[in-house]
């Protein structure tokens, strides 16, 4: 039962809500709704202007008042209690107070007990821990997100180390594989070839207008699991949950999108329950035209400053899209740039344990796709920045191995364009172990997507060459990791400095406990995106990624180093994200790419002040 509020010439008129008898609602409610939306009565009709300012607008008044200040639990419509309980943005479940239950027609719709948010959180965590299967926890969390948004984010923020592996890697991978079976209700926009020619209209079907971040995938390369087609939606949904929980972006400003052009996964094509288009993937001009229409429509609907994050596209499309749109849109590829930034941060931090400068080290990669080449390029850029040496020279410190062996000059004619800068002079080498012995790297990085490739022989070879070998097994999910934490520490006799893409438990080796770090993109992209948005950035520049890496490395404490950690604990992630956002925003201002003027004096404080709060508000 909903009646849209209509702005009258005089705010002191009353509004009548019809149905189940007449209820008179004073216009003071309309006035308060106007006030919490920045004093503009046009917000009452849901900001019908489709173009967003792209700034840090507090559309729902979530953070424009103190937690104790009374707010009205709607901005578009006056709702019955029954409707209010089914609105995830405003629902508080058993936390509605006695006065709120009277004021909002909730009597009889809830059991008599009143639980505060902390008790609700305690109860839910107790329930989640009863599940033995991680996917069941994932499904329970998604159900919570759909019925009580603030409680979901409160739970995630307060229990981030426990729940991150559920809403993100590795569990989200299994969720995508089974997305057709566990699908209940849409959590984002599905744009398929059927929508070609009308994508701008499809975007208008999304209920929010002030979108600041879009995470989009075409599902062709989901984690290390391959082509999952339309079922890849779990990735944008999960990433944007972390944008909110870890980076403080408002849920209402986030839009998950899946571009469905078909799938080459025959198992899905044969599955009667598959939720996507049942034909082979579109390629070439048909694919390019759909993406071009999407990117054009995004800018038309949401403005110049909306951040579009490409996620889990196959190599050939990932590099092409980033290159094509980086000069015309605010775009970011987390697999290429986010991974690179978080790994560079770990390497910078690791140098405090092994000694020397970045240019003193030699790097060997297993995997030369978008992640591997992206990391390699950012390390070379940082090295060039530190030494003032040309980028062509610093690249020579970095070697890559792909499925055909070491990338060398004699192979350049058959190499994809993104591999060619890494083709150095050397005789061909087929196997990884032989490359380790020939190149003698101090840092070994795995981004191959193939598990168990850092064998005992490889780790032992790295250990024979280095007092403290740096070994980063980055492939996700856990089953695809190049080696486990236990293998790295055991085979190196406790000498390895290890981090992985997916989480591993602490390892006890000969009476000493080693805590493996997690080189997780979630350290970088939420703070990076927040920095772009609070500064009103119009383009992404490599220097912003370097700033994010340096900011994260600076957050590693001496206590962390004592445990062998090269990343800080996730328990402090919001503070970490605010510091990353501040450094990124500072670089945006320095480069003259900011539109949010004047520049705030204290960027860390400003970043924190812009963060979404999941605490319940008190309703009139």
Coordinates of C-alpha atoms in Angstrom, one line a residue:
X1 CA 0.0 0.0 0.0
X2 CA 2.0 3.0 -1.3
X3 CA 0.9 6.5 -2.2
X4 CA 3.6 8.7 -3.7
X5 CA 4.1 12.0 -1.7
X6 CA 3.3 15.0 -3.8
X7 CA 5.0 18.3 -3.2
X8 CA 2.4 21.0 -2.6
X9 CA 2.8 24.8 -2.7
X10 CA 2.3 24.9 1.1
X11 CA 4.2 22.4 3.2
X12 CA 1.7 22.7 6.1
X13 CA -1.0 20.9 4.1
X14 CA -1.7 17.4 5.1
X15 CA -1.3 14.2 3.1
X16 CA -3.8 11.5 3.2
X17 CA -2.8 7.9 2.7
X18 CA -5.8 5.8 1.6
X19 CA -6.4 2.1 2.2
X20 CA -7.4 0.1 5.3
X21 CA -9.2 3.2 6.4
X22 CA -7.9 6.8 6.1
X23 CA -4.7 7.8 7.8
X24 CA -3.6 11.4 8.0
X25 CA 0.1 12.0 7.8
X26 CA 1.3 15.5 8.6
X27 CA 3.3 17.4 6.0
X28 CA 6.0 17.7 8.6
X29 CA 7.0 14.2 7.4
X30 CA 7.3 15.4 3.9
X31 CA 9.3 18.4 5.1
X32 CA 11.7 16.2 7.1
X33 CA 12.0 13.9 4.1
X34 CA 13.0 17.0 2.0
X35 CA 15.5 18.1 4.6
X36 CA 17.4 14.8 4.8
X37 CA 17.7 14.9 1.1
X38 CA 19.6 18.1 1.1
X39 CA 16.6 20.5 1.1
X40 CA 15.5 19.8 -2.4
X41 CA 11.8 18.9 -2.7
X42 CA 12.5 17.4 -6.1
X43 CA 14.0 14.5 -4.3
X44 CA 10.5 13.5 -3.4
X45 CA 9.9 12.3 -6.9
X46 CA 13.1 10.2 -6.8
X47 CA 15.3 12.6 -8.6
X48 CA 13.8 12.1 -12.0
X49 CA 16.9 13.6 -13.6
X50 CA 18.8 10.6 -14.9
X51 CA 22.2 12.2 -14.8
X52 CA 24.1 11.8 -11.5
X53 CA 26.5 14.4 -10.1
X54 CA 28.9 11.5 -9.6
X55 CA 30.0 13.0 -6.3
X56 CA 29.5 11.8 -2.8
X57 CA 25.8 12.7 -2.5
X58 CA 24.0 11.3 0.5
X59 CA 20.9 10.4 -1.4
X60 CA 19.1 8.7 1.5
X61 CA 20.3 10.9 4.3
X62 CA 22.2 8.0 5.7
X63 CA 25.1 10.1 7.0
X64 CA 23.9 13.7 6.9
X65 CA 22.7 13.6 10.5
X66 CA 23.9 12.0 13.7
X67 CA 22.9 8.5 14.5
X68 CA 20.7 9.7 17.3
X69 CA 18.8 12.2 15.1
X70 CA 15.4 11.1 14.0
X71 CA 14.9 10.4 10.3
X72 CA 12.0 9.4 8.2
X73 CA 12.2 5.8 6.8
X74 CA 11.3 6.8 3.3
X75 CA 12.2 9.3 0.7
X76 CA 9.9 8.4 -2.1
X77 CA 6.8 7.1 -0.6
X78 CA 4.8 6.6 2.6
X79 CA 4.6 2.9 3.3
X80 CA 2.5 0.6 5.3
X81 CA 4.3 -1.4 8.0
X82 CA 4.0 -4.5 5.9
X83 CA 5.8 -2.8 3.0
X84 CA 8.4 -1.3 5.3
X85 CA 9.3 -4.8 6.6
X86 CA 10.0 -5.8 3.0
X87 CA 12.1 -2.8 2.1
X88 CA 15.7 -3.9 2.7
X89 CA 17.0 -0.3 2.8
X90 CA 14.8 0.7 5.8
X91 CA 13.9 -2.6 7.4
X92 CA 15.2 -3.1 11.0
X93 CA 13.4 -6.4 11.8
X94 CA 13.0 -6.9 15.6
X95 CA 15.0 -3.7 16.2
X96 CA 12.0 -1.5 15.6
X97 CA 11.3 0.2 18.9
X98 CA 7.9 0.3 20.6
X99 CA 7.3 3.9 19.4
X100 CA 8.3 3.0 15.9
X101 CA 6.0 0.0 15.8
X102 CA 3.1 2.4 16.7
X103 CA 4.1 5.1 14.3
X104 CA 4.6 2.9 11.3
X105 CA 1.8 0.4 11.6
X106 CA 4.0 -2.5 12.6
X107 CA 1.9 -3.7 15.6
X108 CA 1.1 -7.4 15.1
X109 CA 3.5 -7.7 12.2
X110 CA 6.4 -8.5 14.4
X111 CA 6.9 -10.7 17.5
X112 CA 6.7 -8.6 20.7
X113 CA 10.5 -8.8 21.6
X114 CA 12.7 -5.9 20.7
X115 CA 16.3 -6.7 19.8
X116 CA 18.9 -4.0 19.3
X117 CA 21.3 -4.3 16.3
X118 CA 24.1 -5.8 18.4
X119 CA 21.9 -8.6 19.6
X120 CA 20.6 -9.2 16.1
X121 CA 24.2 -9.4 14.9
X122 CA 25.1 -11.9 17.7
X123 CA 22.2 -14.1 16.8
X124 CA 23.0 -14.1 13.1
X125 CA 26.6 -14.9 13.6
X126 CA 25.6 -17.8 15.9
X127 CA 23.3 -19.1 13.2
X128 CA 25.9 -18.7 10.4
X129 CA 28.4 -20.7 12.4
X130 CA 26.1 -23.6 12.5
X131 CA 26.5 -24.2 8.8
X132 CA 29.2 -26.7 7.8
X133 CA 29.0 -25.9 4.1
X134 CA 30.4 -22.4 3.1
X135 CA 27.9 -22.1 0.2
X136 CA 25.1 -22.4 2.8
X137 CA 26.6 -19.5 4.7
X138 CA 26.8 -17.5 1.4
X139 CA 23.1 -18.2 0.7
X140 CA 22.1 -17.1 4.2
X141 CA 24.1 -13.9 3.8
X142 CA 22.6 -13.1 0.5
X143 CA 19.1 -13.7 2.0
X144 CA 20.0 -11.2 4.8
X145 CA 21.2 -8.6 2.3
X146 CA 17.9 -8.8 0.5
X147 CA 15.8 -8.3 3.6
X148 CA 17.9 -6.1 5.9
X149 CA 20.7 -4.1 4.2
X150 CA 22.2 -2.3 7.2
X151 CA 22.4 -5.5 9.3
X152 CA 24.1 -7.3 6.4
X153 CA 26.8 -4.6 6.2
X154 CA 27.1 -4.3 10.0
X155 CA 27.7 -8.1 10.1
X156 CA 30.3 -7.9 7.3
X157 CA 32.2 -5.0 8.7
X158 CA 32.4 -6.3 12.2
X159 CA 33.3 -9.9 11.2
X160 CA 35.3 -9.1 8.0
X161 CA 38.1 -11.8 8.4
X162 CA 35.5 -14.5 9.0
X163 CA 33.0 -13.5 6.4
X164 CA 35.3 -12.2 3.6
X165 CA 36.0 -15.8 2.3
X166 CA 32.2 -16.3 2.1
X167 CA 31.1 -13.2 0.2
X168 CA 34.3 -13.2 -1.9
X169 CA 36.9 -15.8 -2.8
X170 CA 36.9 -18.7 -2.5
X171 CA 33.1 -19.3 -1.8
X172 CA 31.9 -16.8 -4.4
X173 CA 33.4 -19.1 -7.0
X174 CA 31.3 -22.0 -6.0
X175 CA 28.3 -19.7 -5.8
X176 CA 28.8 -18.6 -9.4
X177 CA 29.1 -22.3 -10.6
X178 CA 25.8 -23.0 -9.0
X179 CA 24.2 -19.6 -9.5
X180 CA 21.4 -21.0 -11.6
X181 CA 20.3 -23.3 -8.8
X182 CA 20.5 -20.9 -6.0
X183 CA 19.1 -17.9 -7.9
X184 CA 16.2 -16.4 -6.1
X185 CA 15.8 -12.7 -7.1
X186 CA 17.8 -10.4 -9.3
X187 CA 20.6 -8.5 -7.5
X188 CA 21.8 -6.5 -10.5
X189 CA 21.1 -5.7 -14.1
X190 CA 21.3 -8.4 -16.8
X191 CA 22.0 -6.9 -20.2
X192 CA 22.0 -9.4 -23.0
X193 CA 22.0 -9.4 -26.8
X194 CA 18.2 -9.2 -26.6
X195 CA 18.6 -5.7 -25.2
X196 CA 20.8 -4.4 -28.1
X197 CA 19.5 -1.1 -29.2
X198 CA 17.7 -0.3 -26.0
X199 CA 20.4 -0.5 -23.3
X200 CA 19.8 3.1 -22.2
X201 CA 16.2 2.3 -21.5
X202 CA 17.2 -0.9 -19.6
X203 CA 19.4 1.2 -17.3
X204 CA 16.4 3.3 -16.4
X205 CA 14.7 0.2 -15.1
X206 CA 17.2 0.2 -12.2
X207 CA 15.5 2.0 -9.3
X208 CA 18.5 4.1 -8.4
X209 CA 19.6 7.1 -10.4
X210 CA 22.7 8.4 -8.5
X211 CA 25.0 5.6 -9.4
X212 CA 28.7 6.1 -8.6
X213 CA 30.2 2.6 -9.2
X214 CA 29.3 -0.1 -11.7
X215 CA 31.0 -3.5 -11.6
X216 CA 30.4 -5.3 -14.9
X217 CA 31.4 -8.8 -16.2
X218 CA 30.6 -10.8 -19.2
X219 CA 31.3 -14.0 -17.3
X220 CA 33.9 -15.4 -19.6
X221 CA 36.7 -15.9 -17.1
X222 CA 35.3 -16.1 -13.6
X223 CA 38.2 -16.4 -11.1
X224 CA 40.1 -19.5 -12.2
X225 CA 36.9 -21.3 -13.1
X226 CA 36.5 -20.3 -16.8
X227 CA 33.4 -19.4 -18.7
X228 CA 30.4 -19.3 -16.4
X229 CA 28.3 -17.0 -18.7
X230 CA 25.4 -15.3 -17.1
X231 CA 26.1 -17.0 -13.7
X232 CA 29.1 -14.7 -13.3
X233 CA 26.7 -12.2 -11.7
X234 CA 27.9 -13.4 -8.3
X235 CA 31.2 -11.6 -8.9
X236 CA 29.8 -8.0 -9.4
X237 CA 27.4 -8.5 -6.5
X238 CA 30.2 -9.7 -4.2
X239 CA 32.6 -6.9 -5.3
X240 CA 30.1 -4.2 -4.7
X241 CA 29.2 -5.6 -1.3
X242 CA 32.9 -5.1 -0.5
X243 CA 32.9 -1.6 -2.0
X244 CA 30.3 -0.8 0.7
X245 CA 31.6 -2.8 3.6
X246 CA 35.3 -2.1 3.2
X247 CA 35.3 1.2 1.2
X248 CA 32.2 2.9 2.5
X249 CA 30.4 3.4 -0.8
X250 CA 26.7 3.6 -0.3
X251 CA 24.7 0.5 -1.5
X252 CA 22.3 2.8 -3.4
X253 CA 25.3 4.1 -5.4
X254 CA 26.4 0.7 -6.6
X255 CA 25.2 -1.2 -9.6
X256 CA 26.2 -4.8 -10.5
X257 CA 25.9 -5.6 -14.2
X258 CA 26.3 -8.8 -16.3
X259 CA 26.6 -8.6 -20.0
X260 CA 25.3 -11.8 -21.5
X261 CA 26.5 -12.5 -25.0
X262 CA 26.2 -16.3 -24.6
X263 CA 28.6 -18.9 -23.3
X264 CA 31.0 -21.5 -24.7
X265 CA 30.5 -23.7 -21.6
X266 CA 28.8 -26.7 -23.1
X267 CA 27.8 -28.0 -19.7
X268 CA 25.8 -24.8 -19.1
X269 CA 24.3 -24.9 -22.6
X270 CA 23.0 -28.4 -21.9
X271 CA 21.7 -27.4 -18.4
X272 CA 17.9 -26.9 -18.5
X273 CA 18.2 -24.6 -15.4
X274 CA 20.8 -22.3 -16.9
X275 CA 19.6 -18.7 -16.6
X276 CA 21.5 -17.1 -19.5
X277 CA 21.4 -17.1 -23.3
X278 CA 21.8 -20.6 -24.7
X279 CA 24.1 -20.1 -27.6
X280 CA 27.8 -19.7 -28.2
X281 CA 29.5 -16.4 -27.3
X282 CA 29.1 -13.5 -29.7
X283 CA 32.5 -12.1 -30.8
X284 CA 33.9 -9.5 -33.1
X285 CA 31.7 -6.7 -34.3
X286 CA 28.6 -7.9 -32.6
X287 CA 30.3 -8.0 -29.2
X288 CA 32.1 -4.7 -29.7
X289 CA 28.8 -2.9 -30.7
X290 CA 27.0 -4.2 -27.6
X291 CA 29.8 -3.0 -25.3
X292 CA 30.0 0.3 -27.0
X293 CA 26.3 0.8 -26.6
X294 CA 26.6 -0.1 -22.9
X295 CA 29.5 2.3 -22.2
X296 CA 27.7 5.1 -24.1
X297 CA 24.5 4.5 -22.2
X298 CA 26.3 4.5 -18.8
X299 CA 27.8 7.9 -19.4
X300 CA 24.4 9.3 -20.7
X301 CA 22.5 8.0 -17.7
X302 CA 25.0 8.5 -14.8
X303 CA 27.4 11.2 -16.0
X304 CA 31.1 11.5 -16.7
X305 CA 32.3 10.5 -13.2
X306 CA 30.7 7.1 -12.8
X307 CA 33.4 4.5 -12.2
X308 CA 33.1 1.4 -14.4
X309 CA 35.1 -1.6 -13.1
X310 CA 35.6 -4.4 -15.6
X311 CA 35.7 -7.7 -13.9
X312 CA 36.6 -11.2 -15.0
X313 CA 36.7 -10.6 -18.8
X314 CA 38.9 -13.0 -20.8
X315 CA 42.4 -11.7 -21.7
X316 CA 41.6 -10.7 -25.3
X317 CA 38.7 -8.5 -24.2
X318 CA 40.0 -7.2 -20.9
X319 CA 43.0 -5.5 -22.5
X320 CA 41.0 -4.3 -25.4
X321 CA 38.3 -2.7 -23.3
X322 CA 40.7 -1.1 -20.9
X323 CA 42.7 0.4 -23.7
X324 CA 39.7 1.5 -25.7
X325 CA 37.8 3.3 -22.9
X326 CA 40.5 4.6 -20.5
X327 CA 40.7 7.8 -22.5
X328 CA 37.0 8.5 -22.6
X329 CA 35.6 7.0 -19.4
X330 CA 36.5 6.5 -15.8
X331 CA 37.4 2.8 -16.1
X332 CA 39.3 0.4 -14.0
X333 CA 40.1 -3.3 -14.5
X334 CA 40.6 -5.0 -11.1
X335 CA 42.1 -8.2 -12.6
X336 CA 44.8 -6.2 -14.3
X337 CA 45.2 -3.0 -12.2
X338 CA 43.8 -4.0 -8.8
X339 CA 45.8 -7.2 -8.7
X340 CA 48.9 -5.3 -9.8
X341 CA 48.5 -2.7 -7.1
X342 CA 47.9 -5.1 -4.2
X343 CA 50.9 -7.4 -5.3
X344 CA 53.2 -4.4 -5.7
X345 CA 52.2 -3.3 -2.2
X346 CA 53.1 -6.8 -0.8
X347 CA 56.5 -6.7 -2.6
X348 CA 57.2 -3.2 -1.2
X349 CA 56.4 -4.4 2.3
X350 CA 58.4 -7.6 1.8
X351 CA 61.5 -5.6 1.1
X352 CA 61.6 -4.6 4.7
X353 CA 62.1 -8.2 5.6
X354 CA 64.5 -9.2 2.9
X355 CA 66.4 -5.9 2.4
X356 CA 67.4 -4.0 -0.7
X357 CA 65.4 -1.8 -3.1
X358 CA 62.9 -2.8 -5.7
X359 CA 65.5 -2.5 -8.5
X360 CA 67.9 -4.9 -6.6
X361 CA 65.5 -7.8 -7.1
X362 CA 64.6 -10.1 -10.0
X363 CA 61.1 -11.3 -10.6
X364 CA 59.8 -14.5 -12.3
X365 CA 56.1 -14.9 -13.1
X366 CA 54.2 -18.1 -13.8
X367 CA 51.3 -16.8 -15.8
X368 CA 51.4 -14.1 -18.5
X369 CA 47.7 -13.2 -18.7
X370 CA 46.0 -10.0 -17.6
X371 CA 47.0 -10.5 -14.0
X372 CA 50.6 -11.4 -14.6
X373 CA 51.4 -8.8 -17.2
X374 CA 49.4 -6.1 -15.2
X375 CA 51.5 -6.8 -12.1
X376 CA 54.7 -6.9 -14.0
X377 CA 54.0 -3.6 -15.7
X378 CA 53.2 -1.8 -12.4
X379 CA 56.3 -3.2 -10.7
X380 CA 58.4 -1.9 -13.7
X381 CA 56.7 1.5 -13.4
X382 CA 57.4 1.7 -9.7
X383 CA 61.0 0.7 -10.3
X384 CA 61.3 3.3 -13.0
X385 CA 59.8 5.9 -10.7
X386 CA 62.3 5.1 -7.9
X387 CA 65.4 4.8 -10.1
X388 CA 64.6 7.3 -12.9
X389 CA 65.6 4.5 -15.3
X390 CA 63.5 4.1 -18.6
X391 CA 60.6 1.7 -18.4
X392 CA 62.3 -0.4 -21.1
X393 CA 65.2 -1.0 -18.8
X394 CA 63.3 -1.8 -15.6
X395 CA 61.2 -4.4 -17.5
X396 CA 64.4 -6.4 -18.0
X397 CA 64.3 -7.2 -14.3
X398 CA 61.0 -9.1 -14.9
X399 CA 60.6 -12.5 -16.6
X400 CA 57.4 -14.3 -17.5
X401 CA 56.6 -17.9 -18.1
X402 CA 53.4 -18.9 -20.0
X403 CA 52.1 -22.3 -21.1
X404 CA 54.8 -22.6 -23.7
X405 CA 57.7 -21.7 -21.4
X406 CA 59.8 -18.7 -20.7
X407 CA 58.8 -15.6 -22.8
X408 CA 61.9 -14.8 -24.9
X409 CA 62.8 -12.7 -27.9
X410 CA 62.8 -15.6 -30.4
X411 CA 59.1 -16.1 -29.7
X412 CA 58.0 -12.5 -30.3
X413 CA 56.3 -13.2 -33.7
X414 CA 53.8 -15.6 -32.1
X415 CA 53.1 -13.6 -28.9
X416 CA 50.0 -11.7 -28.1
X417 CA 50.6 -7.9 -27.9
X418 CA 50.4 -7.7 -24.1
X419 CA 53.2 -10.3 -23.8
X420 CA 55.6 -8.7 -26.2
X421 CA 57.2 -6.1 -23.8
X422 CA 58.4 -9.1 -21.7
X423 CA 60.2 -11.0 -24.5
X424 CA 63.9 -10.6 -23.4
X425 CA 67.0 -12.1 -24.9
X426 CA 67.5 -15.6 -23.6
X427 CA 67.6 -19.1 -24.9
X428 CA 64.2 -20.9 -24.8
X429 CA 63.3 -22.6 -21.5
X430 CA 60.3 -24.9 -21.3
X431 CA 59.8 -25.8 -17.6
X432 CA 59.3 -23.5 -14.6
X433 CA 62.0 -25.3 -12.6
X434 CA 64.5 -24.7 -15.4
X435 CA 63.5 -21.0 -15.6
X436 CA 64.0 -20.6 -11.8
X437 CA 67.5 -22.1 -12.1
X438 CA 68.4 -20.0 -15.2
X439 CA 66.9 -16.6 -14.1
X440 CA 67.7 -17.0 -10.4
X441 CA 64.8 -14.8 -9.2
X442 CA 64.4 -13.4 -5.7
X443 CA 60.6 -13.2 -6.2
X444 CA 58.4 -15.9 -7.6
X445 CA 54.8 -14.9 -8.5
X446 CA 52.1 -17.2 -9.6
X447 CA 49.1 -15.9 -11.6
X448 CA 48.6 -19.0 -13.8
X449 CA 45.2 -20.2 -12.6
X450 CA 46.7 -23.7 -12.4
X451 CA 47.0 -25.3 -9.0
X452 CA 50.1 -27.2 -7.6
X453 CA 52.5 -25.7 -10.1
X454 CA 54.9 -24.4 -7.4
X455 CA 56.2 -27.9 -6.7
X456 CA 58.6 -29.0 -3.9
X457 CA 61.4 -28.9 -6.4
X458 CA 60.6 -25.3 -7.4
X459 CA 60.3 -24.0 -3.8
X460 CA 63.5 -25.8 -2.8
X461 CA 65.3 -24.2 -5.8
X462 CA 64.0 -20.7 -4.8
X463 CA 65.2 -21.4 -1.2
X464 CA 68.7 -22.5 -2.4
X465 CA 69.0 -19.2 -4.3
X466 CA 67.7 -16.9 -1.5
X467 CA 68.0 -16.6 2.2
X468 CA 64.3 -15.4 2.3
X469 CA 62.6 -16.3 -1.0
X470 CA 59.4 -14.2 -1.7
X471 CA 56.7 -16.6 -3.0
X472 CA 53.3 -15.3 -4.0
X473 CA 50.8 -17.9 -5.1
X474 CA 48.0 -15.7 -6.2
X475 CA 45.6 -17.9 -8.2
X476 CA 42.0 -18.2 -7.0
X477 CA 40.1 -20.1 -5.7
X478 CA 42.1 -22.1 -3.1
X479 CA 42.1 -25.2 -5.3
X480 CA 43.9 -23.3 -8.1
X481 CA 46.6 -21.9 -5.8
X482 CA 50.1 -22.6 -7.1
X483 CA 51.0 -24.0 -3.7
X484 CA 49.5 -24.0 -0.2
X485 CA 50.9 -22.0 2.7
X486 CA 51.9 -25.3 4.4
X487 CA 53.9 -26.4 1.4
X488 CA 55.7 -23.1 1.0
X489 CA 56.8 -22.9 4.6
X490 CA 57.6 -26.6 4.9
X491 CA 59.6 -26.9 1.6
X492 CA 61.5 -23.7 2.4
X493 CA 62.2 -24.8 6.0
X494 CA 60.3 -21.8 7.3
X495 CA 62.3 -19.3 5.3
X496 CA 59.7 -18.3 2.7
X497 CA 57.9 -15.0 2.8
X498 CA 54.5 -16.2 1.5
X499 CA 51.2 -14.7 0.5
X500 CA 48.3 -16.1 -1.5
X501 CA 45.3 -15.0 -3.4
X502 CA 42.8 -17.1 -1.3
X503 CA 43.1 -17.4 2.5
X504 CA 45.1 -20.2 4.2
X505 CA 45.2 -21.0 7.9
X506 CA 48.3 -20.3 10.0
X507 CA 51.0 -23.0 9.7
X508 CA 53.0 -24.6 12.6
X509 CA 56.4 -25.6 11.4
X510 CA 58.9 -27.0 13.9
X511 CA 57.3 -25.2 16.8
X512 CA 57.0 -21.8 15.1
X513 CA 53.7 -20.4 13.9
X514 CA 53.7 -18.7 10.4
X515 CA 50.7 -16.5 9.5
X516 CA 50.3 -16.4 5.7
X517 CA 49.3 -13.1 4.2
X518 CA 46.5 -12.8 1.7
X519 CA 47.3 -10.7 -1.5
X520 CA 43.6 -9.9 -1.8
X521 CA 42.3 -7.2 -4.2
X522 CA 39.8 -6.3 -1.5
X523 CA 42.7 -4.4 0.1
X524 CA 42.9 -2.1 -2.9
X525 CA 39.8 -1.6 -5.0
X526 CA 37.3 -0.3 -2.3
X527 CA 39.7 2.4 -1.1
X528 CA 40.9 3.1 -4.7
X529 CA 37.3 3.6 -5.8
X530 CA 36.5 5.8 -2.8
X531 CA 39.5 8.0 -3.6
X532 CA 38.3 8.4 -7.2
X533 CA 34.8 9.3 -6.1
X534 CA 35.6 11.8 -3.3
X535 CA 37.9 13.7 -5.6
X536 CA 35.5 13.6 -8.5
X537 CA 38.1 12.0 -10.8
X538 CA 37.4 11.9 -14.5
X539 CA 40.1 9.4 -15.5
X540 CA 42.3 6.7 -14.0
X541 CA 46.1 7.2 -14.2
X542 CA 48.9 4.7 -13.4
X543 CA 50.2 7.0 -10.7
X544 CA 47.0 6.6 -8.8
X545 CA 47.6 2.8 -8.7
X546 CA 51.2 3.4 -7.5
X547 CA 49.8 5.7 -4.8
X548 CA 47.4 3.0 -3.6
X549 CA 50.2 0.4 -3.4
X550 CA 52.4 2.7 -1.4
X551 CA 49.5 3.7 0.9
X552 CA 48.7 0.0 1.6
X553 CA 52.3 -0.9 2.3
X554 CA 52.6 1.9 4.7
X555 CA 49.8 0.4 6.8
X556 CA 51.9 -2.8 7.6
X557 CA 53.0 -2.4 11.2
X558 CA 56.1 -3.8 13.0
X559 CA 53.9 -6.3 14.8
X560 CA 52.7 -7.6 11.4
X561 CA 56.3 -7.9 10.2
X562 CA 57.3 -9.8 13.3
X563 CA 54.7 -12.5 12.2
X564 CA 56.1 -12.5 8.7
X565 CA 53.0 -10.7 7.3
X566 CA 53.4 -8.3 4.4
X567 CA 49.8 -7.2 4.5
X568 CA 47.9 -5.6 7.5
X569 CA 45.0 -7.5 9.1
X570 CA 41.6 -7.0 7.5
X571 CA 40.1 -6.1 10.9
X572 CA 41.3 -2.5 10.3
X573 CA 40.3 -2.4 6.6
X574 CA 38.0 0.7 6.8
X575 CA 40.9 2.7 8.2
X576 CA 43.2 1.2 5.6
X577 CA 40.7 2.1 2.8
X578 CA 40.4 5.7 4.1
X579 CA 44.2 6.1 3.9
X580 CA 44.3 4.6 0.4
X581 CA 41.5 6.8 -0.7
X582 CA 43.3 9.9 0.6
X583 CA 46.5 9.0 -1.2
X584 CA 44.6 8.2 -4.4
X585 CA 42.6 11.4 -4.2
X586 CA 45.7 13.5 -3.5
X587 CA 47.2 12.1 -6.7
X588 CA 44.0 12.9 -8.6
X589 CA 44.3 16.5 -7.4
X590 CA 48.0 16.7 -8.2
X591 CA 47.4 15.5 -11.8
X592 CA 44.6 18.0 -12.3
X593 CA 42.0 15.3 -12.9
X594 CA 39.7 16.2 -10.0
X595 CA 36.3 17.9 -10.4
X596 CA 35.4 18.0 -6.7
X597 CA 36.7 21.4 -5.7
X598 CA 38.1 23.0 -3.6
X599 CA 40.4 20.2 -2.4
X600 CA 39.6 19.2 1.2
X601 CA 42.3 20.1 3.7
X602 CA 42.4 16.7 5.4
X603 CA 41.7 14.0 2.8
X604 CA 41.8 11.1 5.3
X605 CA 39.3 12.7 7.5
X606 CA 37.2 13.7 4.5
X607 CA 37.3 10.1 3.2
X608 CA 36.1 8.8 6.6
X609 CA 33.3 11.3 6.7
X610 CA 32.0 10.1 3.3
X611 CA 31.8 6.5 4.3
X612 CA 28.4 4.8 4.6
X613 CA 27.3 3.8 8.1
X614 CA 25.4 0.5 8.6
X615 CA 24.1 1.6 12.0
X616 CA 20.3 1.7 12.3
X617 CA 18.7 5.2 12.3
X618 CA 15.9 6.2 14.7
X619 CA 12.7 6.7 12.8
X620 CA 10.0 9.3 13.5

